[in-house]
Amino acid sequence: MATAELGAARLGPSRAMRRVVGAVTFLLPLLCLFLLWPVVTTAFDVNPRVFPGVGMVWAALVESVRDGSLFAHIGASLGRVLVGTALGILVAVPLGIAMGVSSGISTFLTPLFRFFSVLAGIAWIPIATLWFGYGFGAITFVIFNAVFFIVTYNTLLGVSAIPMRLRHAAASLGAGRRAMLTEVLLPGALPNIVTGIRTGLGFAWRGLIAAEMIATNVGLGYMLFVARDFYRTEVIVLGMIVIGALWLLIDRLLLAPLERATIERWGLVTRS
Amino acid sequence: MKSLEIRNLQKTYFDPYAGTKVTAVQDVSLDIREGEFVSVVGPSGCGKTTILNMVAGFLPATGGEIRVGGRPVKGPGADRGVVFQSFALFPWKTVLDNVGFGPKMRGVPKAERDRIAREYLALAGLSHAADRYPNELSGGMQQRVGVVRALANDPDVLLMDEPFASVDAQTRMTLQEELTRIWQEKQHTVLFITHDVGEAVFLADRVVVLSKGRVMRDIPVTLPRPRVWDEVTEDEDFKRLSAEVLHMVRAA
Ligand SMILES: Nc1ncnc2c1ncn2[C@@H]1O[C@H](COP(=O)(O)OP(=O)(O)OP(=O)(O)O)[C@@H](O)[C@H]1O
Ligand SMILES: [Mg+2]
């Protein structure tokens, strides 16, 4: 007990330190780009129709926050992502586990899921609009689709990578089918599942923006697309910054820590 | 506790790559009485792990019969605790939860199974590691957790596949003494597989020498119990038996 606490205390500050250093090294290049921007636009006297100045984008930000339109777009986009992702995970995880337990089925289906993982997201937009029309259905389908194939594939991979001896060990300790699922298969595949969600969401996010340009009248993708019609480069750039920043926030603050928590803690190494 | 009867056991693997059949277990019959400790020794590849896997119910036999407490084995079950050659700890569970897994499957409440797990961990000198994850332990510590996890579930039959292979010599002796002590108290029926002839003799009531998938010899060990290494090392019977078994294993 005492040694364990000692160990944790010893690790504590260095781990926090590493996190700070990690954040700085991540943010510094972005900051540089941000500082370079006004220098370049003023030095070369760039036409705002080609690329806006910092001040213009700032004004666009203030305006869209004040009239609430920015939050409406963000809300719509995040809502679609949430619904599509939740549905995708809900269907993909049980299916992936069911497929992964049988090595015959997983060998057969792996190439199919690899194929569809490559197509995930954007490539489905045209057919999604034919099936669901323009609006919520088509966009959510694109997100669901991106998450579903990648998460199913990763779950399947995760389950089939669980060493047989762990399933044997659980069975000889009295685990039934249910306990095998909750105590062995699910936690065993979890690092892969999380990696799958992270990759799938990346595809989903890109797919979302693309789909919103075509199939709706609210959302970040729509915001970009409409601004283009009015030559509002400052709104386009604002939208791009928001899209990138939101994704980085989701990925770095939500998904990466989740992945780290499972993989590092358990000493497991997974590949997506 | 329950007896273990193995009758004319046979196992033929099919090697899909070579397209050939490999007979790992030719014809093995072995009876282990209730509460008896039997060691199985034999050269690498003679079928020891294969036999254990069939007794555990992980692997179907291609011939013969296995009965535990008179009932034919149909698959894995909590009546047969297994200690794996390769530990097989759950990486996502702490040491405490690994050891408490069997009791959890029996529906023992959390507080009670933690108490049981801590008690067994203390036996193996692992109290300080209770809250760690398996990957944070040395190989020897993981192996001890594997042993303790099987013991904590209090099975009728204990099946152990070289459980002390990856601990240092000193720790191994301590663990062997610990195991005989626990076994004398709980009277499990034990099938213990090992390469180590001295270990086989030290622990067992009988040593079975296996060769090419058959039982070559079955030797009773009548050394007095409790056994501790300080005394047993000097014992003439121990020396004679060990030399005899070693000779047979080398001839196998
Ligand atoms: N899954 C398998 N498929 C094909 N052949 C196998 C399989 N498992 C084991 N064998 C073969 O069966 C024989 C017995 O193997 P087994 O693992 O039972 O030996 P062992 O006595 O436990 O050896 P060791 O002391 O090295 O652990 C070996 O020739 C091995 O190559
Ligand atoms: Mg073996």
Coordinates of C-alpha atoms in Angstrom, one line a residue, chain A residues 75-198:
Chain A
G75 CA -25.8 23.0 -32.1
A76 CA -27.3 21.5 -35.3
S77 CA -24.0 20.0 -36.3
L78 CA -23.2 18.5 -32.9
G79 CA -26.7 17.2 -32.5
R80 CA -26.5 15.3 -35.8
V81 CA -23.0 13.9 -34.8
L82 CA -24.3 12.9 -31.4
V83 CA -27.4 11.0 -32.8
G84 CA -25.5 9.4 -35.7
T85 CA -22.6 8.4 -33.5
A86 CA -24.7 7.0 -30.7
L87 CA -26.8 4.9 -33.1
G88 CA -23.6 3.7 -34.9
I89 CA -22.0 2.6 -31.7
L90 CA -25.1 1.0 -30.4
V91 CA -25.5 -1.2 -33.4
A92 CA -21.8 -1.7 -34.2
V93 CA -20.5 -3.0 -30.8
P94 CA -22.9 -5.9 -30.3
L95 CA -22.6 -6.9 -33.9
G96 CA -18.8 -6.7 -33.8
I97 CA -18.7 -8.8 -30.7
A98 CA -21.1 -11.4 -32.2
M99 CA -18.9 -11.6 -35.3
G100 CA -15.7 -11.6 -33.4
V101 CA -16.5 -14.6 -31.2
S102 CA -16.6 -16.9 -34.2
S103 CA -13.3 -16.9 -36.0
G104 CA -15.0 -18.3 -39.2
I105 CA -17.5 -15.4 -39.4
S106 CA -14.8 -12.8 -38.6
T107 CA -12.4 -14.1 -41.2
F108 CA -15.2 -14.0 -43.8
L109 CA -16.5 -10.6 -43.0
T110 CA -13.2 -8.8 -42.3
P111 CA -12.5 -7.9 -46.0
L112 CA -16.1 -6.6 -46.4
F113 CA -15.7 -4.3 -43.4
R114 CA -12.3 -3.1 -44.5
F115 CA -13.8 -2.2 -47.8
F116 CA -16.7 -0.3 -46.3
S117 CA -14.4 1.4 -43.8
V118 CA -12.6 3.0 -46.7
L119 CA -15.8 4.3 -48.1
A120 CA -17.0 5.6 -44.8
G121 CA -18.7 9.0 -44.7
I122 CA -18.5 11.3 -47.7
A123 CA -18.8 8.7 -50.5
W124 CA -22.3 7.8 -49.2
I125 CA -23.7 11.4 -49.4
P126 CA -25.2 11.1 -52.9
I127 CA -27.0 7.9 -52.3
A128 CA -28.0 9.0 -48.8
T129 CA -29.9 12.0 -50.2
L130 CA -31.6 9.7 -52.7
W131 CA -32.8 7.4 -49.9
F132 CA -33.6 9.9 -47.2
G133 CA -34.1 13.1 -49.1
Y134 CA -32.5 16.4 -47.9
G135 CA -32.3 17.0 -44.2
F136 CA -31.7 15.3 -40.9
G137 CA -32.1 11.7 -42.1
A138 CA -29.5 11.9 -44.9
I139 CA -26.9 13.6 -42.7
T140 CA -27.4 11.4 -39.7
F141 CA -27.1 8.4 -42.0
V142 CA -23.8 9.6 -43.3
I143 CA -22.5 9.9 -39.8
F144 CA -24.0 6.6 -38.7
N145 CA -22.4 5.0 -41.6
A146 CA -18.9 6.4 -41.0
V147 CA -19.0 5.3 -37.3
F148 CA -20.8 2.0 -37.9
F149 CA -18.4 0.3 -40.3
I150 CA -15.2 1.4 -38.6
V151 CA -16.5 0.6 -35.1
T152 CA -17.8 -2.8 -36.1
Y153 CA -14.6 -3.6 -37.8
N154 CA -12.5 -2.5 -34.8
T155 CA -14.8 -4.3 -32.3
L156 CA -14.5 -7.5 -34.4
L157 CA -10.7 -7.0 -34.4
G158 CA -10.6 -6.4 -30.7
V159 CA -12.7 -9.4 -29.8
S160 CA -10.8 -11.8 -32.1
A161 CA -7.5 -10.5 -30.6
I162 CA -8.5 -11.5 -27.1
P163 CA -6.3 -14.5 -26.3
M164 CA -8.3 -17.7 -26.1
R165 CA -6.7 -18.5 -22.8
L166 CA -8.4 -15.5 -21.2
R167 CA -11.8 -16.9 -22.3
H168 CA -10.7 -20.3 -21.0
A169 CA -9.6 -18.8 -17.7
A170 CA -12.9 -17.0 -17.2
A171 CA -14.9 -20.2 -18.1
S172 CA -12.9 -22.3 -15.6
L173 CA -13.6 -19.7 -12.9
G174 CA -17.3 -20.1 -13.5
A175 CA -18.2 -17.4 -16.0
G176 CA -21.3 -18.1 -18.0
R177 CA -22.3 -16.5 -21.3
R178 CA -23.4 -13.3 -19.9
A179 CA -20.3 -12.8 -17.6
M180 CA -18.1 -13.8 -20.6
L181 CA -19.6 -10.9 -22.5
T182 CA -19.5 -8.2 -19.8
E183 CA -16.3 -9.3 -18.0
V184 CA -14.1 -10.5 -20.9
L185 CA -15.3 -9.7 -24.4
L186 CA -16.4 -6.2 -23.8
P187 CA -13.5 -4.9 -21.7
G188 CA -11.0 -6.9 -23.8
A189 CA -12.2 -5.3 -27.0
L190 CA -12.7 -1.8 -25.4
P191 CA -9.3 -0.3 -26.5
N192 CA -10.1 -1.3 -30.0
I193 CA -13.7 0.0 -29.7
V194 CA -12.4 3.4 -28.5
T195 CA -9.9 3.6 -31.3
G196 CA -12.6 2.7 -33.7
I197 CA -14.9 5.4 -32.3
R198 CA -12.0 7.9 -32.6

